[in-house]
CSV table of C-alpha atoms and ligand atoms in Angstrom, one decimal:
chain,number,residue,atom,x,y,z
A,1,MET,CA,-135.7,148.0,-184.6
A,2,GLN,CA,-132.3,149.1,-183.1
A,3,ALA,CA,-129.2,147.1,-184.1
A,4,THR,CA,-128.8,145.6,-180.7
A,5,THR,CA,-132.3,144.3,-180.5
A,6,GLN,CA,-132.1,142.9,-184.0
A,7,LEU,CA,-128.7,141.3,-183.2
A,8,ILE,CA,-129.9,139.5,-180.1
A,9,HIS,CA,-133.0,138.1,-181.8
A,10,SER,CA,-131.4,137.2,-185.0
A,11,ILE,CA,-129.8,134.2,-183.3
A,12,PRO,CA,-132.7,131.7,-183.4
A,13,VAL,CA,-133.8,129.6,-180.5
A,14,ASP,CA,-132.9,126.0,-181.3
A,15,PRO,CA,-135.9,124.6,-183.3
A,16,LEU,CA,-135.2,121.0,-182.2
A,17,THR,CA,-135.0,121.5,-178.4
A,18,GLY,CA,-135.9,125.1,-177.6
A,19,ALA,CA,-132.3,125.7,-176.3
A,20,VAL,CA,-131.9,129.4,-175.9
A,21,SER,CA,-128.2,129.2,-176.5
A,22,VAL,CA,-126.8,128.1,-179.9
A,23,PRO,CA,-126.0,124.3,-179.7
A,24,ILE,CA,-122.3,123.3,-180.2
A,25,TYR,CA,-122.4,120.7,-182.9
A,26,GLN,CA,-119.2,118.9,-181.9
A,27,THR,CA,-119.2,116.3,-184.7
A,28,SER,CA,-117.1,115.5,-187.7
A,29,THR,CA,-119.7,114.0,-190.0
A,30,PHE,CA,-123.5,113.8,-190.5
A,31,VAL,CA,-125.7,110.7,-191.2
A,32,GLN,CA,-127.1,110.7,-194.7
A,33,ASP,CA,-130.7,109.6,-195.6
A,34,ALA,CA,-129.4,108.1,-198.8
A,35,PRO,CA,-126.1,108.6,-200.7
A,36,GLY,CA,-125.8,112.3,-201.3
A,37,GLU,CA,-129.1,113.1,-199.5
A,38,ASN,CA,-128.5,115.0,-196.3
A,39,LYS,CA,-130.0,117.7,-194.0
A,40,GLY,CA,-127.7,120.4,-195.4
A,41,TYR,CA,-124.5,119.1,-193.9
A,42,ASP,CA,-122.3,116.2,-194.9
A,43,TYR,CA,-118.8,116.7,-193.4
A,44,ALA,CA,-117.8,119.3,-190.8
A,45,ARG,CA,-114.9,120.9,-192.8
A,46,SER,CA,-117.4,121.8,-195.5
A,47,GLY,CA,-120.0,123.0,-193.1
A,48,ASN,CA,-121.0,122.9,-189.4
A,49,PRO,CA,-124.3,124.3,-188.0
A,50,THR,CA,-122.6,126.2,-185.1
A,51,ARG,CA,-120.1,127.8,-187.5
A,52,ALA,CA,-122.9,128.5,-190.0
A,53,THR,CA,-124.8,130.4,-187.2
A,54,LEU,CA,-121.7,132.6,-186.6
A,55,GLU,CA,-121.1,133.0,-190.4
A,56,SER,CA,-124.6,134.3,-191.0
A,57,LEU,CA,-124.5,136.5,-187.9
A,58,ILE,CA,-121.3,138.3,-189.0
A,59,ALA,CA,-122.7,138.7,-192.5
A,60,GLN,CA,-125.7,140.3,-191.1
A,61,LEU,CA,-123.7,142.6,-188.7
A,62,GLU,CA,-121.5,143.8,-191.6
A,63,GLY,CA,-124.4,144.2,-194.0
A,64,GLY,CA,-122.9,141.6,-196.4
A,65,SER,CA,-124.1,138.5,-198.2
A,66,THR,CA,-121.6,135.8,-197.2
A,67,GLY,CA,-119.8,135.3,-193.8
A,68,LEU,CA,-117.0,132.8,-193.3
A,69,ALA,CA,-115.2,131.8,-190.2
A,70,PHE,CA,-111.5,130.9,-190.1
A,71,ALA,CA,-108.9,129.6,-187.6
A,72,SER,CA,-107.4,133.1,-187.0
A,73,GLY,CA,-107.5,136.6,-188.3
A,74,LEU,CA,-104.4,135.8,-190.4
A,75,ALA,CA,-106.1,132.7,-191.8
A,76,ALA,CA,-109.0,135.0,-192.9
A,77,ILE,CA,-106.6,137.4,-194.5
A,78,ASP,CA,-104.8,134.4,-196.2
A,79,ALA,CA,-108.2,133.2,-197.6
A,80,VAL,CA,-108.8,136.6,-199.2
A,81,ALA,CA,-105.2,136.8,-200.6
A,82,LYS,CA,-105.9,133.5,-202.4
A,83,LEU,CA,-108.1,135.5,-204.9
A,84,LEU,CA,-104.8,136.7,-206.4
A,85,LYS,CA,-102.6,135.2,-209.1
A,86,THR,CA,-98.9,135.6,-210.0
A,87,GLY,CA,-98.3,139.2,-211.3
A,88,ASP,CA,-101.2,140.7,-209.4
A,89,GLU,CA,-100.5,143.7,-207.1
A,90,ILE,CA,-101.9,145.0,-203.9
A,91,VAL,CA,-101.9,148.6,-202.7
A,92,ALA,CA,-102.0,148.5,-198.9
A,93,VAL,CA,-102.0,150.8,-195.9
A,94,ASP,CA,-98.4,151.5,-194.8
A,95,ASP,CA,-98.9,150.7,-191.1
A,96,ILE,CA,-100.6,147.4,-191.9
A,97,TYR,CA,-100.9,144.8,-189.1
A,98,GLY,CA,-97.5,143.1,-188.7
A,99,GLY,CA,-98.7,139.6,-189.4
A,100,ALA,CA,-100.3,140.7,-192.6
A,101,TYR,CA,-97.1,142.4,-193.6
A,102,ARG,CA,-95.2,139.2,-193.0
A,103,LEU,CA,-97.8,137.1,-194.9
A,104,PHE,CA,-97.7,139.4,-198.0
A,105,THR,CA,-94.0,140.1,-198.1
A,106,GLN,CA,-92.6,136.7,-197.1
A,107,VAL,CA,-95.3,134.2,-198.3
A,108,TYR,CA,-97.2,135.7,-201.2
A,109,ALA,CA,-94.1,137.4,-202.5
A,110,GLN,CA,-92.8,133.9,-203.3
A,111,PHE,CA,-95.7,133.5,-205.7
A,112,GLY,CA,-94.9,136.7,-207.6
A,113,ILE,CA,-97.6,138.9,-205.9
A,114,LYS,CA,-96.4,142.4,-205.3
A,115,ILE,CA,-97.5,144.8,-202.5
A,116,HIS,CA,-97.1,148.6,-202.4
A,117,PHE,CA,-97.4,150.4,-199.2
A,118,VAL,CA,-98.8,153.9,-199.1
A,119,ASP,CA,-100.2,156.4,-196.6
A,120,THR,CA,-103.9,155.6,-197.3
A,121,SER,CA,-105.0,158.5,-195.1
A,122,ASP,CA,-104.4,160.5,-198.4
A,123,PRO,CA,-106.7,158.9,-201.1
A,124,GLU,CA,-104.6,160.5,-203.8
A,125,LYS,CA,-101.6,158.4,-202.8
A,126,VAL,CA,-103.8,155.3,-203.2
A,127,PHE,CA,-104.8,156.4,-206.7
A,128,ASN,CA,-101.2,157.1,-207.7
A,129,ALA,CA,-100.0,153.7,-206.6
A,130,ILE,CA,-102.5,151.8,-208.7
A,131,THR,CA,-101.2,150.0,-211.8
A,132,PRO,CA,-103.0,147.9,-214.4
A,133,ASN,CA,-102.0,144.9,-212.3
A,134,THR,CA,-103.5,146.1,-209.1
A,135,LYS,CA,-106.3,143.8,-207.9
A,136,LEU,CA,-106.7,144.6,-204.2
A,137,ILE,CA,-106.6,147.7,-202.1
A,138,TRP,CA,-106.1,146.8,-198.5
A,139,LEU,CA,-107.1,149.2,-195.7
A,140,GLU,CA,-107.1,149.2,-191.9
A,141,THR,CA,-108.8,152.2,-190.3
A,142,PRO,CA,-108.0,153.0,-187.6
A,143,THR,CA,-104.5,151.6,-187.9
A,144,ASN,CA,-102.3,150.0,-185.3
A,145,PRO,CA,-100.8,151.6,-183.2
A,146,THR,CA,-101.0,155.2,-184.4
A,147,LEU,CA,-104.7,155.1,-185.2
A,148,LYS,CA,-104.5,156.8,-188.6
A,149,ILE,CA,-107.9,157.1,-190.4
A,150,SER,CA,-108.6,156.5,-194.1
A,151,ASP,CA,-111.7,157.6,-195.9
A,152,ILE,CA,-113.4,154.3,-196.9
A,153,GLU,CA,-116.0,155.9,-199.2
A,154,ALA,CA,-113.4,157.9,-201.1
A,155,ILE,CA,-111.1,154.9,-201.6
A,156,ALA,CA,-114.0,152.7,-202.5
A,157,LYS,CA,-114.7,155.0,-205.4
A,158,ILE,CA,-111.1,154.8,-206.5
A,159,ALA,CA,-111.2,151.0,-206.3
A,160,LYS,CA,-114.4,150.8,-208.3
A,161,ALA,CA,-113.1,153.2,-211.0
A,162,ASN,CA,-110.0,151.0,-211.3
A,163,ARG,CA,-111.7,147.6,-211.1
A,164,CYS,CA,-109.9,146.7,-207.9
A,165,LEU,CA,-111.5,145.1,-204.9
A,166,LEU,CA,-111.4,147.1,-201.7
A,167,VAL,CA,-110.7,145.0,-198.5
A,168,VAL,CA,-111.1,146.6,-195.1
A,169,ASP,CA,-109.6,145.0,-192.0
A,170,ASN,CA,-112.3,146.1,-189.6
A,171,THR,CA,-110.8,144.6,-186.5
A,172,PHE,CA,-110.1,147.9,-184.6
A,173,ALA,CA,-113.6,149.4,-185.2
A,174,SER,CA,-115.8,146.3,-185.2
A,175,PRO,CA,-119.2,146.4,-187.0
A,176,ALA,CA,-120.7,148.0,-183.9
A,177,LEU,CA,-118.9,151.2,-185.0
A,178,GLN,CA,-118.1,150.9,-188.7
A,179,GLN,CA,-119.6,148.9,-191.6
A,180,PRO,CA,-117.2,149.2,-194.5
A,181,LEU,CA,-119.4,147.3,-197.0
A,182,LEU,CA,-122.1,149.9,-196.6
A,183,LEU,CA,-119.5,152.6,-197.5
A,184,GLY,CA,-118.6,150.8,-200.7
A,185,ALA,CA,-115.9,148.2,-199.7
A,186,ASP,CA,-116.1,144.7,-201.2
A,187,ILE,CA,-114.7,142.6,-198.4
A,188,VAL,CA,-114.3,142.9,-194.7
A,189,VAL,CA,-111.9,140.9,-192.7
A,190,HIS,CA,-111.7,140.5,-188.9
A,191,SER,CA,-109.5,139.2,-186.2
A,192,ALA,CA,-112.4,138.0,-184.1
A,193,THR,CA,-109.7,137.4,-181.5
A,194,LYS,CA,-110.2,141.0,-180.5
A,195,TYR,CA,-113.5,142.9,-180.0
A,196,LEU,CA,-115.8,140.3,-181.5
A,197,GLY,CA,-114.6,137.5,-179.2
A,198,GLY,CA,-114.1,140.2,-176.7
A,199,HIS,CA,-112.8,138.2,-173.7
A,200,SER,CA,-109.2,137.4,-174.7
A,201,ASP,CA,-110.1,133.7,-174.7
A,202,LEU,CA,-109.8,132.5,-178.3
A,203,ILE,CA,-108.1,133.0,-181.7
A,204,ALA,CA,-110.5,133.4,-184.7
A,205,GLY,CA,-110.9,135.2,-188.0
A,206,LEU,CA,-113.9,136.2,-190.2
A,207,VAL,CA,-114.5,137.3,-193.8
A,208,VAL,CA,-117.6,139.0,-195.1
A,209,THR,CA,-118.2,139.8,-198.8
A,210,LYS,CA,-120.9,142.0,-200.3
A,211,ASP,CA,-121.1,139.9,-203.5
A,212,PRO,CA,-122.3,136.3,-203.1
A,213,GLU,CA,-120.2,135.1,-206.0
A,214,LEU,CA,-117.1,136.5,-204.4
A,215,GLY,CA,-118.2,134.9,-201.1
A,216,ALA,CA,-118.6,131.5,-202.9
A,217,ARG,CA,-115.0,131.8,-204.2
A,218,ILE,CA,-113.6,132.4,-200.7
A,219,LYS,CA,-115.8,129.7,-199.3
A,220,PHE,CA,-114.3,127.3,-201.8
A,221,PHE,CA,-110.8,128.3,-200.5
A,222,GLN,CA,-112.0,127.7,-197.0
A,223,ASN,CA,-113.0,124.2,-197.7
A,224,ALA,CA,-110.3,123.4,-200.2
A,225,THR,CA,-107.5,124.5,-197.8
A,226,GLY,CA,-109.3,123.2,-194.6
A,227,ASN,CA,-109.0,126.6,-193.0
A,228,ILE,CA,-112.0,126.6,-190.6
A,229,LEU,CA,-113.0,127.6,-187.1
A,230,GLY,CA,-114.0,124.8,-184.9
A,231,PRO,CA,-117.5,124.6,-183.4
A,232,PHE,CA,-116.6,125.5,-179.8
A,233,ASP,CA,-114.6,128.6,-180.8
A,234,SER,CA,-117.5,129.5,-183.2
A,235,TRP,CA,-119.8,129.3,-180.2
A,236,LEU,CA,-117.4,131.5,-178.1
A,237,VAL,CA,-117.4,134.2,-180.9
A,238,ILE,CA,-121.2,134.1,-181.1
A,239,ARG,CA,-121.3,134.5,-177.3
A,240,GLY,CA,-118.9,137.5,-177.6
A,241,ILE,CA,-120.9,139.1,-180.3
A,242,GLU,CA,-124.1,139.0,-178.2
A,243,THR,CA,-122.6,141.8,-176.0
A,244,LEU,CA,-120.5,143.5,-178.7
A,245,HIS,CA,-122.5,146.8,-178.8
A,246,LEU,CA,-122.5,147.2,-175.0
A,247,ARG,CA,-118.8,146.5,-174.6
A,248,VAL,CA,-117.7,148.6,-177.5
A,249,ARG,CA,-119.7,151.6,-176.2
A,250,GLN,CA,-118.0,151.3,-172.8
A,251,HIS,CA,-114.5,150.7,-174.3
A,252,GLY,CA,-115.0,153.9,-176.4
A,253,GLU,CA,-116.3,156.0,-173.5
A,254,SER,CA,-113.3,155.1,-171.4
A,255,ALA,CA,-110.9,155.6,-174.3
A,256,GLN,CA,-112.2,159.2,-174.7
A,257,VAL,CA,-111.8,160.0,-171.0
A,258,ILE,CA,-108.3,158.5,-170.9
A,259,ALA,CA,-107.2,160.2,-174.1
A,260,GLU,CA,-108.3,163.6,-172.6
A,261,TYR,CA,-106.5,162.8,-169.4
A,262,LEU,CA,-103.3,161.9,-171.3
A,263,GLU,CA,-103.5,165.0,-173.4
A,264,GLN,CA,-103.1,167.3,-170.4
A,265,HIS,CA,-100.5,165.1,-168.6
A,266,PRO,CA,-97.1,166.9,-168.3
A,267,ALA,CA,-95.1,163.7,-169.1
A,268,VAL,CA,-97.0,163.0,-172.3
A,269,ASP,CA,-95.9,164.3,-175.7
A,270,LYS,CA,-98.5,163.2,-178.3
A,271,VAL,CA,-101.8,161.4,-177.9
A,272,PHE,CA,-103.2,159.4,-180.8
A,273,TYR,CA,-107.0,158.9,-180.6
A,274,PRO,CA,-109.5,159.7,-183.4
A,275,GLY,CA,-112.0,161.0,-180.9
A,276,LEU,CA,-109.8,164.0,-180.1
A,277,LYS,CA,-110.5,167.0,-182.2
A,278,THR,CA,-106.8,167.5,-182.7
A,279,HIS,CA,-106.5,164.1,-184.5
A,280,PRO,CA,-106.0,164.7,-188.2
A,281,GLY,CA,-108.6,162.0,-189.1
A,282,HIS,CA,-111.2,163.1,-186.6
A,283,GLU,CA,-113.7,164.5,-189.1
A,284,ILE,CA,-113.5,161.4,-191.4
A,285,ALA,CA,-113.8,159.1,-188.4
A,286,LYS,CA,-116.9,161.0,-187.3
A,287,LYS,CA,-118.4,160.7,-190.8
A,288,GLN,CA,-117.8,157.0,-191.3
A,289,SER,CA,-118.0,155.5,-187.7
A,290,LYS,CA,-120.4,155.6,-184.8
A,291,GLY,CA,-117.6,156.0,-182.4
A,292,PHE,CA,-113.8,156.1,-182.1
A,293,GLY,CA,-112.9,152.8,-180.6
A,294,GLY,CA,-111.2,151.5,-177.5
A,295,ILE,CA,-107.5,152.0,-178.4
A,296,VAL,CA,-105.4,155.0,-177.3
A,297,SER,CA,-101.7,155.4,-178.1
A,298,PHE,CA,-99.3,158.1,-176.7
A,299,THR,CA,-95.7,159.1,-176.7
A,300,LEU,CA,-93.6,160.5,-173.8
A,301,LYS,CA,-91.9,163.8,-173.7
A,302,HIS,CA,-88.9,161.8,-172.6
A,303,ASP,CA,-88.7,159.8,-175.9
A,304,HIS,CA,-86.6,156.9,-174.6
A,305,ILE,CA,-87.2,153.1,-174.7
A,306,ASP,CA,-86.3,152.8,-171.0
A,307,ALA,CA,-88.8,155.6,-169.9
A,308,ALA,CA,-91.5,153.7,-171.8
A,309,LYS,CA,-90.4,150.3,-170.4
A,310,ALA,CA,-90.5,151.8,-166.8
A,311,LEU,CA,-94.1,153.0,-167.4
A,312,VAL,CA,-95.5,149.9,-168.9
A,313,THR,CA,-94.0,147.8,-166.1
A,314,SER,CA,-95.5,150.1,-163.4
A,315,THR,CA,-99.2,149.8,-164.2
A,316,GLN,CA,-101.3,147.4,-162.1
A,317,LEU,CA,-104.7,147.3,-163.7
A,318,PHE,CA,-103.3,147.6,-167.2
A,319,LYS,CA,-101.7,144.2,-167.9
A,320,LEU,CA,-98.6,144.2,-170.1
A,321,ALA,CA,-99.6,142.1,-173.1
A,322,GLU,CA,-100.0,142.1,-176.8
A,323,SER,CA,-103.5,142.0,-178.3
A,324,LEU,CA,-106.5,144.1,-177.6
A,325,GLY,CA,-110.2,144.3,-177.5
A,326,GLY,CA,-110.8,142.2,-174.3
A,327,ILE,CA,-112.6,143.1,-171.0
A,328,LYS,CA,-109.2,143.6,-169.2
A,329,SER,CA,-107.2,146.7,-170.0
A,330,LEU,CA,-103.9,146.0,-171.7
A,331,VAL,CA,-100.8,148.1,-172.2
A,332,SER,CA,-98.1,147.4,-174.8
A,333,HIS,CA,-94.8,148.9,-175.9
A,334,PRO,CA,-94.7,148.4,-179.7
A,335,ALA,CA,-91.0,149.2,-180.1
A,336,THR,CA,-90.0,146.2,-178.0
A,337,MET,CA,-93.0,144.0,-178.5
A,338,THR,CA,-95.2,143.9,-181.7
A,339,HIS,CA,-92.9,146.1,-183.8
A,340,LYS,CA,-89.6,144.7,-182.5
A,341,SER,CA,-88.7,143.0,-185.8
A,342,ILE,CA,-89.1,146.3,-187.8
A,343,PRO,CA,-85.8,148.2,-188.1
A,344,ALA,CA,-85.8,151.4,-185.9
A,345,GLU,CA,-85.5,153.8,-188.8
A,346,LYS,CA,-88.5,152.2,-190.6
A,347,ARG,CA,-90.4,152.0,-187.3
A,348,HIS,CA,-89.8,155.7,-186.6
A,349,ALA,CA,-90.9,156.7,-190.1
A,350,ALA,CA,-94.2,154.9,-189.5
A,351,GLY,CA,-94.7,157.1,-186.4
A,352,VAL,CA,-93.9,154.3,-183.9
A,353,SER,CA,-91.3,156.2,-181.8
A,354,ASP,CA,-89.3,154.6,-179.0
A,355,SER,CA,-91.6,155.8,-176.2
A,356,LEU,CA,-94.9,155.0,-178.0
A,357,ILE,CA,-97.3,153.2,-175.7
A,358,ARG,CA,-100.6,151.6,-176.7
A,359,LEU,CA,-103.5,151.1,-174.4
A,360,SER,CA,-106.5,148.8,-175.0
A,361,LEU,CA,-109.2,150.0,-172.7
A,362,GLY,CA,-111.1,147.2,-171.0
A,363,LEU,CA,-114.3,147.4,-169.0
A,364,GLU,CA,-112.9,148.6,-165.7
A,365,ASP,CA,-114.1,151.9,-164.4
A,366,ALA,CA,-112.4,154.7,-166.2
A,367,GLN,CA,-111.5,156.6,-163.0
A,368,ASP,CA,-109.8,153.5,-161.6
A,369,LEU,CA,-107.8,153.3,-164.9
A,370,ILE,CA,-106.8,156.9,-164.5
A,371,LYS,CA,-105.6,156.3,-160.9
A,372,ASP,CA,-103.6,153.4,-162.2
A,373,LEU,CA,-101.9,155.5,-164.9
A,374,ASP,CA,-101.3,158.3,-162.3
A,375,GLN,CA,-99.5,156.0,-160.0
A,376,ALA,CA,-97.6,154.4,-162.9
A,377,PHE,CA,-96.4,157.8,-164.1
A,378,HIS,CA,-95.1,158.6,-160.6
A,379,THR,CA,-93.5,155.2,-159.9
A,380,SER,CA,-91.9,155.0,-163.3
A,381,ALA,CA,-90.4,158.5,-163.1
A,382,ALA,CA,-88.8,157.6,-159.8
A,383,LYS,CA,-87.5,154.3,-161.3
A,384,PHE,CA,-86.2,155.9,-164.4
A,385,GLU,CA,-84.5,158.7,-162.4
A,386,ALA,CA,-82.8,156.3,-160.0
A,387,ALA,CA,-81.5,154.2,-163.0
A,388,THR,CA,-80.2,157.4,-164.7
A,389,ASN,CA,-78.5,158.6,-161.5
A,390,ALA,CA,-76.9,155.3,-160.9
A,391,HIS,CA,-75.5,155.4,-164.4
A,392,GLN,CA,-74.1,158.9,-163.9
A,393,GLN,CA,-72.4,158.2,-160.5
A,394,PRO,CA,-68.7,158.3,-160.8
A,395,ALA,CA,-67.1,155.0,-159.9
A,396,SER,CA,-66.1,155.1,-156.3
A,397,CYS,CA,-63.5,152.4,-156.3
B,1,LIG,C1,-104.7,140.7,-184.4
B,1,LIG,C2,-104.9,141.3,-185.8
B,1,LIG,C3,-104.9,140.5,-186.9
B,1,LIG,C4,-104.5,139.0,-186.9
B,1,LIG,O1,-105.4,138.3,-186.2
B,1,LIG,P1,-105.1,136.9,-185.4
B,1,LIG,O2,-106.4,136.5,-184.9
B,1,LIG,O3,-104.1,137.2,-184.4
B,1,LIG,O4,-104.5,136.0,-186.5
B,1,LIG,C5,-105.2,141.1,-188.1
B,1,LIG,N1,-105.5,142.4,-188.2
B,1,LIG,C6,-105.5,143.2,-187.2
B,1,LIG,C7,-105.8,144.6,-187.4
B,1,LIG,C8,-105.2,142.7,-185.9
B,1,LIG,O5,-105.3,143.5,-184.8
């Protein structure tokens, strides 16, 4: 059976009523037959049937044993970080998601947990950063916003040989394209806010483990810290996942077309998209993923913050916003938005130049999106020229 067929039918029809859609169990507690005797649920922090449906669905999609749903992607990351003790170390991808960077360097650092950032697109750099205290290797592939690719299988071998757990933040690829646990990773985390939810209408996070014991430890943290996803948002994520494969296929097809359009555009300097043969991670992405995803980044020949700002404020279909993975196309300018708090020097070193622009392709027709970019390039060039000329005019009075 194909993955999509299996997915759609793995969500059971409600055995009590025949409801085709998963019921939303909006309840805090469950009546017990006798003290300690219940129908599998006693209190909704510890377990809720709607959340449980989502949790088993994501476990199945990622090929893992345990799925867990949290209040946000960062809350999911936090639950995994709780596996660590004082003195433990993490080796992480150098362009890690900004919120994860803040969590590890400003919260977990307080508890004596160290993190080393390396360019994980070179597995040898991962190997060289491991010390006897390293407990976790943390990957994102593709990364944000420069879409660097790391070899999950190669790094999983390094992790295993050094008794570390490999965690992959699979938000950008989604399980429709990439299943890290099947490539040797131990834990997958997701911001379900993005492709899994898919409609820019919720904040949610997920964790999947390969090993049930590891899953039980993280489930313990979920209950002990009260870090859970509510029943309605769980239902929204289930509803999003039902169309995941279809959406991700279209996002990817549009991304490829747009990346090729940008590559030949005279105003564009570099295009970052793993689906382009010129991308350094193209072959590895092809080996470990079924597609290259819906995010495309590019820089302008005129590498200036104002040139980028003029462009991102000239699109009409692409809405200027942070986040990604929804049905509406979004455009963002990392240097003044998501990466604003990173000092310019460090930002440049990570490849996020002043003019870097990130697109999250939605489900609009790709040709309409190209027309929108075309008009935005024209409008913004005129805007930028006018501003520069005004600046250069000698004062007349
Ligand atoms: C958005 C995002 C997160 C954080 O998820 P939230 O749901 O916003 O808390 C983590 N990792 C990646 C790669 C993301 O894009």
